[in-house]
Short mmCIF file of C-alpha atoms in Angstrom, two decimals:
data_model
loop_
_atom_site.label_atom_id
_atom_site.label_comp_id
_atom_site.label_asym_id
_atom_site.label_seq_id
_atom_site.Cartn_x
_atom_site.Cartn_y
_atom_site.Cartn_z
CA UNK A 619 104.17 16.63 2.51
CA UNK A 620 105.28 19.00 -0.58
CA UNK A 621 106.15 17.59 -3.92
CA UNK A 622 108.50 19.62 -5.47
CA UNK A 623 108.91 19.73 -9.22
CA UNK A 624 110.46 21.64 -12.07
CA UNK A 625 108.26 24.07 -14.38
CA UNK A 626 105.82 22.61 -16.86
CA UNK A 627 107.82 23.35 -19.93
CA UNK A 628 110.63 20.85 -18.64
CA UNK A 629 109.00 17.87 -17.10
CA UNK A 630 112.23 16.17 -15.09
CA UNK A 631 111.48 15.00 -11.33
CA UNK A 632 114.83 17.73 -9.85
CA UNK A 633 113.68 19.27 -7.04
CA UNK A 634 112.72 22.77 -7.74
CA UNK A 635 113.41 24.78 -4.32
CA UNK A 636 116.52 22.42 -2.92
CA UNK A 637 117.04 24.12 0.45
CA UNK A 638 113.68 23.63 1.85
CA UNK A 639 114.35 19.80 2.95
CA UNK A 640 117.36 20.79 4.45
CA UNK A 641 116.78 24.56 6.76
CA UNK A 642 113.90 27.05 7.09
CA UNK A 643 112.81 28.80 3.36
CA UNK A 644 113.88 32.42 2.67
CA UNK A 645 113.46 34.72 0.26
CA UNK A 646 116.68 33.28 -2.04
CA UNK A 647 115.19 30.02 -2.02
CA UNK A 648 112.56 31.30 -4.56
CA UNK A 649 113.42 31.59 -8.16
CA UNK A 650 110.88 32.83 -11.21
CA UNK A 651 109.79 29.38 -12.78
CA UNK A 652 109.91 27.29 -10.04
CA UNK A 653 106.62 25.02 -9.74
CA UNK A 654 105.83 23.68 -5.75
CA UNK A 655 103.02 20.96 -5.90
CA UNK A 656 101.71 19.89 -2.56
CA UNK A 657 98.45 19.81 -0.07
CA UNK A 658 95.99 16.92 0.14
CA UNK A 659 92.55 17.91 1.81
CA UNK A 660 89.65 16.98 2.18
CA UNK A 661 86.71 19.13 3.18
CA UNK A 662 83.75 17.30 4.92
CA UNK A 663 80.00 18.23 4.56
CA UNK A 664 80.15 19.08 8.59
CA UNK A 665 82.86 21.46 7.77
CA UNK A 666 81.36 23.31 4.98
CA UNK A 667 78.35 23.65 6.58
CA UNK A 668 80.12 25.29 10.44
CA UNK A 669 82.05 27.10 8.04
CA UNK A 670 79.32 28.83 6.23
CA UNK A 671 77.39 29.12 9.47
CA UNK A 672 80.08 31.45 10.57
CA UNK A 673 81.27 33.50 7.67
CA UNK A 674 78.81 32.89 4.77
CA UNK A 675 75.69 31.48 5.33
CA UNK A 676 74.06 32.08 2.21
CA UNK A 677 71.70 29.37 1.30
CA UNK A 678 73.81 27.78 -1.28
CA UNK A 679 76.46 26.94 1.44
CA UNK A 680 74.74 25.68 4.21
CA UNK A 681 71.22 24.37 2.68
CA UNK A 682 71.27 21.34 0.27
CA UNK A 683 67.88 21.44 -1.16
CA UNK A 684 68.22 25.37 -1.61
CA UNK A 685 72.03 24.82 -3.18
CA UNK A 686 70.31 21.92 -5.43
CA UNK A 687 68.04 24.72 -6.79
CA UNK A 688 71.14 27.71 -7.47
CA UNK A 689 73.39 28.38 -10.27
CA UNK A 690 76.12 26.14 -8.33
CA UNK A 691 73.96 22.68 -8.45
CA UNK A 692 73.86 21.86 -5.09
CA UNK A 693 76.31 22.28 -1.78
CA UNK A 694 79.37 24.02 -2.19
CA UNK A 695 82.32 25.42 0.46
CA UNK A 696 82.29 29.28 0.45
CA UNK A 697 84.77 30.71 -1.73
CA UNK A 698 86.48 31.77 1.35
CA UNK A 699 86.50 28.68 3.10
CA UNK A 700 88.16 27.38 -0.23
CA UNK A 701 91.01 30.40 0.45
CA UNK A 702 91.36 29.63 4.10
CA UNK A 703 92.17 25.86 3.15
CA UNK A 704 94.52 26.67 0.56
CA UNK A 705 96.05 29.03 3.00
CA UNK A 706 96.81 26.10 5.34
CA UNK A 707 98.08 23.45 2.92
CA UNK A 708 100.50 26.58 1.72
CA UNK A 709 101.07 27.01 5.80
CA UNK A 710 102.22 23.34 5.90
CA UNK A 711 104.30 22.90 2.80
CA UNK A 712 106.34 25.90 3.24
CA UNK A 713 105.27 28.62 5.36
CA UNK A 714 105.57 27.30 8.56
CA UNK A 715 109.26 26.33 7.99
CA UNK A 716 110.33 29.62 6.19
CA UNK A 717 111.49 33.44 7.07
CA UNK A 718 107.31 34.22 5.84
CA UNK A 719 106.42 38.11 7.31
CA UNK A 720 103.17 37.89 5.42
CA UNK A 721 101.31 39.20 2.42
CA UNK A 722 100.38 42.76 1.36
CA UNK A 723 98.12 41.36 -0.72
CA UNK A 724 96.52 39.13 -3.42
CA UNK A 725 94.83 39.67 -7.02
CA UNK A 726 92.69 37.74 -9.09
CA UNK A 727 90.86 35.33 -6.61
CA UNK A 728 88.85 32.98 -9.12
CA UNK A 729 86.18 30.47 -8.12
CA UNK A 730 86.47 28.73 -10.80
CA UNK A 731 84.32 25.39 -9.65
CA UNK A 732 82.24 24.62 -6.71
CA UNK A 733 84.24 22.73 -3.91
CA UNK A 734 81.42 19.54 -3.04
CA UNK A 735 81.65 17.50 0.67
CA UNK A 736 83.97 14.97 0.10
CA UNK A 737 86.31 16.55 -2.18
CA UNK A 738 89.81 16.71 -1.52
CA UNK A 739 92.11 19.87 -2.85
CA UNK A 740 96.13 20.16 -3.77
CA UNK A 741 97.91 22.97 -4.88
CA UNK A 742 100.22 23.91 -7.85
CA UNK A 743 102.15 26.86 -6.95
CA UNK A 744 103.98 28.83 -9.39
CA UNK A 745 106.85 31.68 -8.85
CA UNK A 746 106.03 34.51 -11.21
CA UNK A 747 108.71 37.18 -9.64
CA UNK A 748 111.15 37.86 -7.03
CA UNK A 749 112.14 41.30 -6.12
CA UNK A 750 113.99 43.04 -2.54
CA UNK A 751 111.52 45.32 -0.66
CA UNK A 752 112.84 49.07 -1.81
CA UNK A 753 112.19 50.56 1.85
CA UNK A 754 112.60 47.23 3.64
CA UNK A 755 116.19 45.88 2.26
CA UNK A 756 115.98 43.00 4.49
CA UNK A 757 112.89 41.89 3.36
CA UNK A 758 112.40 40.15 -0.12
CA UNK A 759 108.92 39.63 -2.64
CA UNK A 760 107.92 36.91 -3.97
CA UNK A 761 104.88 37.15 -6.36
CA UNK A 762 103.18 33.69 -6.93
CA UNK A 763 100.63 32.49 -8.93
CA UNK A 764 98.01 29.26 -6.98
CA UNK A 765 96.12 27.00 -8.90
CA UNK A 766 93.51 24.81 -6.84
CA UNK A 767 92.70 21.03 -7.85
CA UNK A 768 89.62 18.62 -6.53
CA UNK A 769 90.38 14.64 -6.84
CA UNK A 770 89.55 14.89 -10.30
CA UNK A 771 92.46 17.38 -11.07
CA UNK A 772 89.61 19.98 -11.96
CA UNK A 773 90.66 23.29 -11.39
CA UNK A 774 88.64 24.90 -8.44
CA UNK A 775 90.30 28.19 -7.50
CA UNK A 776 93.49 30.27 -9.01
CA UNK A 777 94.70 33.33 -7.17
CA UNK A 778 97.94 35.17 -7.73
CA UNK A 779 99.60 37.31 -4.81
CA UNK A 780 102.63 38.79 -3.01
CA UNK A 781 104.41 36.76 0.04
CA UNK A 782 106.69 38.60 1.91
CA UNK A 783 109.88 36.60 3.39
CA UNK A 784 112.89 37.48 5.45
CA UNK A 785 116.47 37.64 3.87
CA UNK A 786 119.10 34.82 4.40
CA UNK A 787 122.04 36.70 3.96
CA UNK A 788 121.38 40.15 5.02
CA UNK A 789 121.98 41.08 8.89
CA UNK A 790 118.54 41.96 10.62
CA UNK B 1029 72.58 47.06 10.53
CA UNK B 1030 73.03 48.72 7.45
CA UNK B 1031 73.62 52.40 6.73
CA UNK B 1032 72.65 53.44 3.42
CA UNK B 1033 74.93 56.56 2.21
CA UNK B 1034 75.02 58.73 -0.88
CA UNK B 1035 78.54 58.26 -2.91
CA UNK B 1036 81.45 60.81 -1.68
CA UNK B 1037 81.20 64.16 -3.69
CA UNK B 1038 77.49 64.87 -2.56
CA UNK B 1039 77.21 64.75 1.07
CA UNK B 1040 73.48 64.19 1.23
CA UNK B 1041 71.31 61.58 3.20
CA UNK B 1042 69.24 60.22 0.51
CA UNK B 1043 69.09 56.53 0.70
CA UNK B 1044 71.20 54.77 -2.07
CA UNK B 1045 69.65 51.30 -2.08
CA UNK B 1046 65.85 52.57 -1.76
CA UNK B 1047 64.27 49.40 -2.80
CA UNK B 1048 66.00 47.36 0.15
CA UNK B 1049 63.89 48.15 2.93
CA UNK B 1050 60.96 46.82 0.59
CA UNK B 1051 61.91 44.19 -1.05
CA UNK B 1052 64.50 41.40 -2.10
CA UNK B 1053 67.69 43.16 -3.48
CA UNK B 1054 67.94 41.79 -7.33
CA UNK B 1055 70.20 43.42 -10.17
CA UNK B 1056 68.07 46.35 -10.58
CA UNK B 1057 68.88 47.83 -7.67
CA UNK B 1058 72.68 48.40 -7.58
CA UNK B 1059 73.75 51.40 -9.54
CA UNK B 1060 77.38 52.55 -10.22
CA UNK B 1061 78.43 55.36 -7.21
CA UNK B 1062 75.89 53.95 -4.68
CA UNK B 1063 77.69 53.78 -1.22
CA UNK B 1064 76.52 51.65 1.49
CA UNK B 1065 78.00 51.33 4.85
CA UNK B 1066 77.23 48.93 7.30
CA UNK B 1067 78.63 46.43 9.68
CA UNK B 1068 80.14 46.20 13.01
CA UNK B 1069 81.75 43.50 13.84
CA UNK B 1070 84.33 42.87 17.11
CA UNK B 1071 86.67 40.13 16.79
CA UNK B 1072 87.84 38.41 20.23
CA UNK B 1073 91.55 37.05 20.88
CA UNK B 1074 90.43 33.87 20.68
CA UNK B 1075 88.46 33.90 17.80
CA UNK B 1076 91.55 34.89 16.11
CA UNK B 1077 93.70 32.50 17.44
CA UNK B 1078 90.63 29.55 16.72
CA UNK B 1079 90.72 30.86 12.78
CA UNK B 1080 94.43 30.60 12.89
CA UNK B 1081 94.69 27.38 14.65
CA UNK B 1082 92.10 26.14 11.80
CA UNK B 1083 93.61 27.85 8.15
CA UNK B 1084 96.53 30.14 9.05
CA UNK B 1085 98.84 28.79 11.63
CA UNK B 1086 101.54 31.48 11.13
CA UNK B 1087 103.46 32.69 14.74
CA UNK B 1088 102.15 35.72 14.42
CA UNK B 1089 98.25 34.74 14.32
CA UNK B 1090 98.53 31.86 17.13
CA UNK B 1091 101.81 33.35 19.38
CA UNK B 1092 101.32 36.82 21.84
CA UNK B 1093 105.89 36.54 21.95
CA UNK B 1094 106.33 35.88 18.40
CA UNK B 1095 103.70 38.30 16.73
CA UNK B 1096 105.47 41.08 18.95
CA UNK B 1097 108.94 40.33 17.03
CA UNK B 1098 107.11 40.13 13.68
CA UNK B 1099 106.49 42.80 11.08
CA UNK B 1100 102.81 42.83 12.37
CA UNK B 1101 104.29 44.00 15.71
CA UNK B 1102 101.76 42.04 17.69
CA UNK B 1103 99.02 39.50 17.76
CA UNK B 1104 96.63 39.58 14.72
CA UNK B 1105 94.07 37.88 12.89
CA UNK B 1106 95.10 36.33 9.49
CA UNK B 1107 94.03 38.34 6.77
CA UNK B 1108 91.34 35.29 5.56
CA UNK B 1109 89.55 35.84 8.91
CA UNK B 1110 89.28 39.63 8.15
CA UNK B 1111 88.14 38.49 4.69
CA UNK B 1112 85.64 35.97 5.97
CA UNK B 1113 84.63 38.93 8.97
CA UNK B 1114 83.84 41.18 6.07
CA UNK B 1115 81.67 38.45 4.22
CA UNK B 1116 79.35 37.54 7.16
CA UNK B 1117 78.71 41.92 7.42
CA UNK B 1118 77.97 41.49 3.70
CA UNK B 1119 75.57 38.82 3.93
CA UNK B 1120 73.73 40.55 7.20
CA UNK B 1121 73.42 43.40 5.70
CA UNK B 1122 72.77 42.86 1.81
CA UNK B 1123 72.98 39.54 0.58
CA UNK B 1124 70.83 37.16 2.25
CA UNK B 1125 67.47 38.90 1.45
CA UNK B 1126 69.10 39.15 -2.31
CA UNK B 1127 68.97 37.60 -5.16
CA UNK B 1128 72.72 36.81 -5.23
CA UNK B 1129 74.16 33.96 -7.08
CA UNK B 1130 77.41 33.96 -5.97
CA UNK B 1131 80.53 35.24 -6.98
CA UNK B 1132 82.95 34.64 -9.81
CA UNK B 1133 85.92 36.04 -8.25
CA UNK B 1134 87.58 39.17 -6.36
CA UNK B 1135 90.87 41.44 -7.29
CA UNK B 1136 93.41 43.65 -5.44
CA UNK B 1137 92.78 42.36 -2.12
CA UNK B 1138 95.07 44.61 -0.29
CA UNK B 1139 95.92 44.02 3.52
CA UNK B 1140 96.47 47.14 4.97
CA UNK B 1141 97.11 47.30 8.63
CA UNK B 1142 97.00 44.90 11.26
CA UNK B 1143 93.79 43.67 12.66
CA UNK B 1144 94.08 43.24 16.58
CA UNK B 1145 92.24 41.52 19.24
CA UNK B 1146 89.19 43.41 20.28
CA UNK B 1147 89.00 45.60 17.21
CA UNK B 1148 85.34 46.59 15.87
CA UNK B 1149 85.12 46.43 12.30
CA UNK B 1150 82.38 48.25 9.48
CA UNK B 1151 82.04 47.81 6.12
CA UNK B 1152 81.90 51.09 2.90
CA UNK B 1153 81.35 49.26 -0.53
CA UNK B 1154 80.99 51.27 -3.63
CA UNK B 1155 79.35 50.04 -6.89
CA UNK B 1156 81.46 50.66 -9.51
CA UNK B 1157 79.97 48.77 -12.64
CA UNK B 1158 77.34 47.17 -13.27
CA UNK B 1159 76.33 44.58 -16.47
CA UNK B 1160 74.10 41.95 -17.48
CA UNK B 1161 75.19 38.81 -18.26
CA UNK B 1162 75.94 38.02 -22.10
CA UNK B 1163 75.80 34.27 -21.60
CA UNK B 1164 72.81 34.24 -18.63
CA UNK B 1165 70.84 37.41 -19.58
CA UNK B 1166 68.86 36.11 -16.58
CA UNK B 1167 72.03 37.22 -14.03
CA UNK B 1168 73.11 40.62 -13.70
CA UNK B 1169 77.18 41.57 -12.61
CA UNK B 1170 77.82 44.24 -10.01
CA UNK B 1171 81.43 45.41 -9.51
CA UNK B 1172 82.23 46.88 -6.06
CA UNK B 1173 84.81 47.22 -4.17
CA UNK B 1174 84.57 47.19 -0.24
CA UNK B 1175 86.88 49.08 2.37
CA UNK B 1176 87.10 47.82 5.74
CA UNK B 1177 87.33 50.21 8.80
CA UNK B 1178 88.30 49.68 12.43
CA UNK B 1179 86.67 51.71 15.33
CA UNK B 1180 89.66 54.55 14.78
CA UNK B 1181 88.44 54.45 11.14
CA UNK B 1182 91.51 53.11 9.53
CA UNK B 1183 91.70 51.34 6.67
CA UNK B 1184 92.63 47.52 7.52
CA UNK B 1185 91.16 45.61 4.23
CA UNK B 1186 91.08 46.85 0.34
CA UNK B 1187 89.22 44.40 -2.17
CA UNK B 1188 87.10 44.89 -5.46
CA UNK B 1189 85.09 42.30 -7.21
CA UNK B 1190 81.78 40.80 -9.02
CA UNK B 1191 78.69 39.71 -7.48
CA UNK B 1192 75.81 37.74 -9.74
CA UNK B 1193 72.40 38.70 -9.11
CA UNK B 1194 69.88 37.75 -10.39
CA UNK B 1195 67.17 40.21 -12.24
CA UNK B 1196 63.63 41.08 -11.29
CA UNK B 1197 62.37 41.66 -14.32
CA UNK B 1198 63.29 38.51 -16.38
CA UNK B 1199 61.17 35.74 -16.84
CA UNK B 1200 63.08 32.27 -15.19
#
């Protein structure tokens, strides 16, 4: 369930995007400053390890005595499996209920901690810009900034990138 | 596989990478303008619609009727699969027989085109920089950045970033 709350500067409990308890998100929901706090998972050893098996099965992700003896200190989730779970939490808080066409892109994936079994992730979400698509008027940007937190509100991943979401009051 | 190619402007078949065949890839042996090409990877329909069901359960990754009336015109795989496709050719081909240590992070991840079910995909990364590590001197940084190809050769996945290796000739 998302937690919606106002930027950092002003620390008030409003809700910061309004509409999205009441119909699907689009793009004129989304306003520069607004801060979207939500996601609560938990990654299990099982699932680091299948995930690693199938996309990045470099020792340090799927070996615990060969990740105790790397520069990450023992078993970690791939950097992408960390991506991939943010991706859902963002799929469940606001995606799946929203006008969402997809991303062009991202920039500025950090790792910035190793993800450990048992740890369990949330998600601040900041709006950094909002702009209509030039050659796609129906279509609006939305540039956001992601900041990834284990139980211990240590930051594990930030990422910034473009979301892509369908116009509310433009004809299709 | 991997192919080992001389950069662009000098069509020639020297390898790049020499050392590989022989021996562990450390730091030493990435050097800025090598090109290496390799992978070839087909994704299935339902390992698309698994990966979605898992991290990325937009309609257009998990639904044939809705992708077709999306922007992606059609089913395709969330752009963290292709991501996590193009890590697994990176590790088969390079990394796991390295001394890699990782990765701090990754920029300009650009989504390009639509990856379908039943596409092949390969791998061209280019070194662009590379640096030893002012606080580690023990762990050398390679910038590349990696273009992803499907079998008509078109573009589908843009990203640059930094790999840690570590050296061969440093004491541990």
């Amino acid at each position: 369930m998302a937690r919606f709350v106002v930027p950092r500067p002003s620390r008030h409990t409003r809700p910061g995007l309004p509409r999205m308890a009441r119909m699907t998100t689009a793009f004129e929901d989304f306003h520069v400053g607004q801060v979207l706090e939500f996601g609560s998972r938990t990654v299990s050893k099982d699932e680091i390890l299948a995930f690693a098996a199938d996309f990045d099965p470099q020792p340090f992700h799927l070996d615990e005595a060969a990740a105790a003896d790397s520069v990450l200190g023992g078993l970690s989730a791939s950097g992408w499996h960390t991506c991939a779970m943010t991706m859902r939490m963002m799929c469940d808080a606001y995606l799946l209920d929203s006008t969402s066409q997809g991303s062009p892109g991202l920039e500025n994936i950090r790792w910035l901690r190793p993800v450990r079994p048992g740890d369990t992730l949330h998600v601040r979400m900041t709006i950094l810009e909002t702009r209509v698509s030039k050659s796609r008027p129906h279509i609006g940007l939305v540039r956001s900034s992601w900041e990834v937190f284990n139980q211990h509100d240590e930051i594990v991943l930030q990422m910034e990138g473009w979301g892509m979401f369908g116009r509310r009051d433009m004809p299709t």
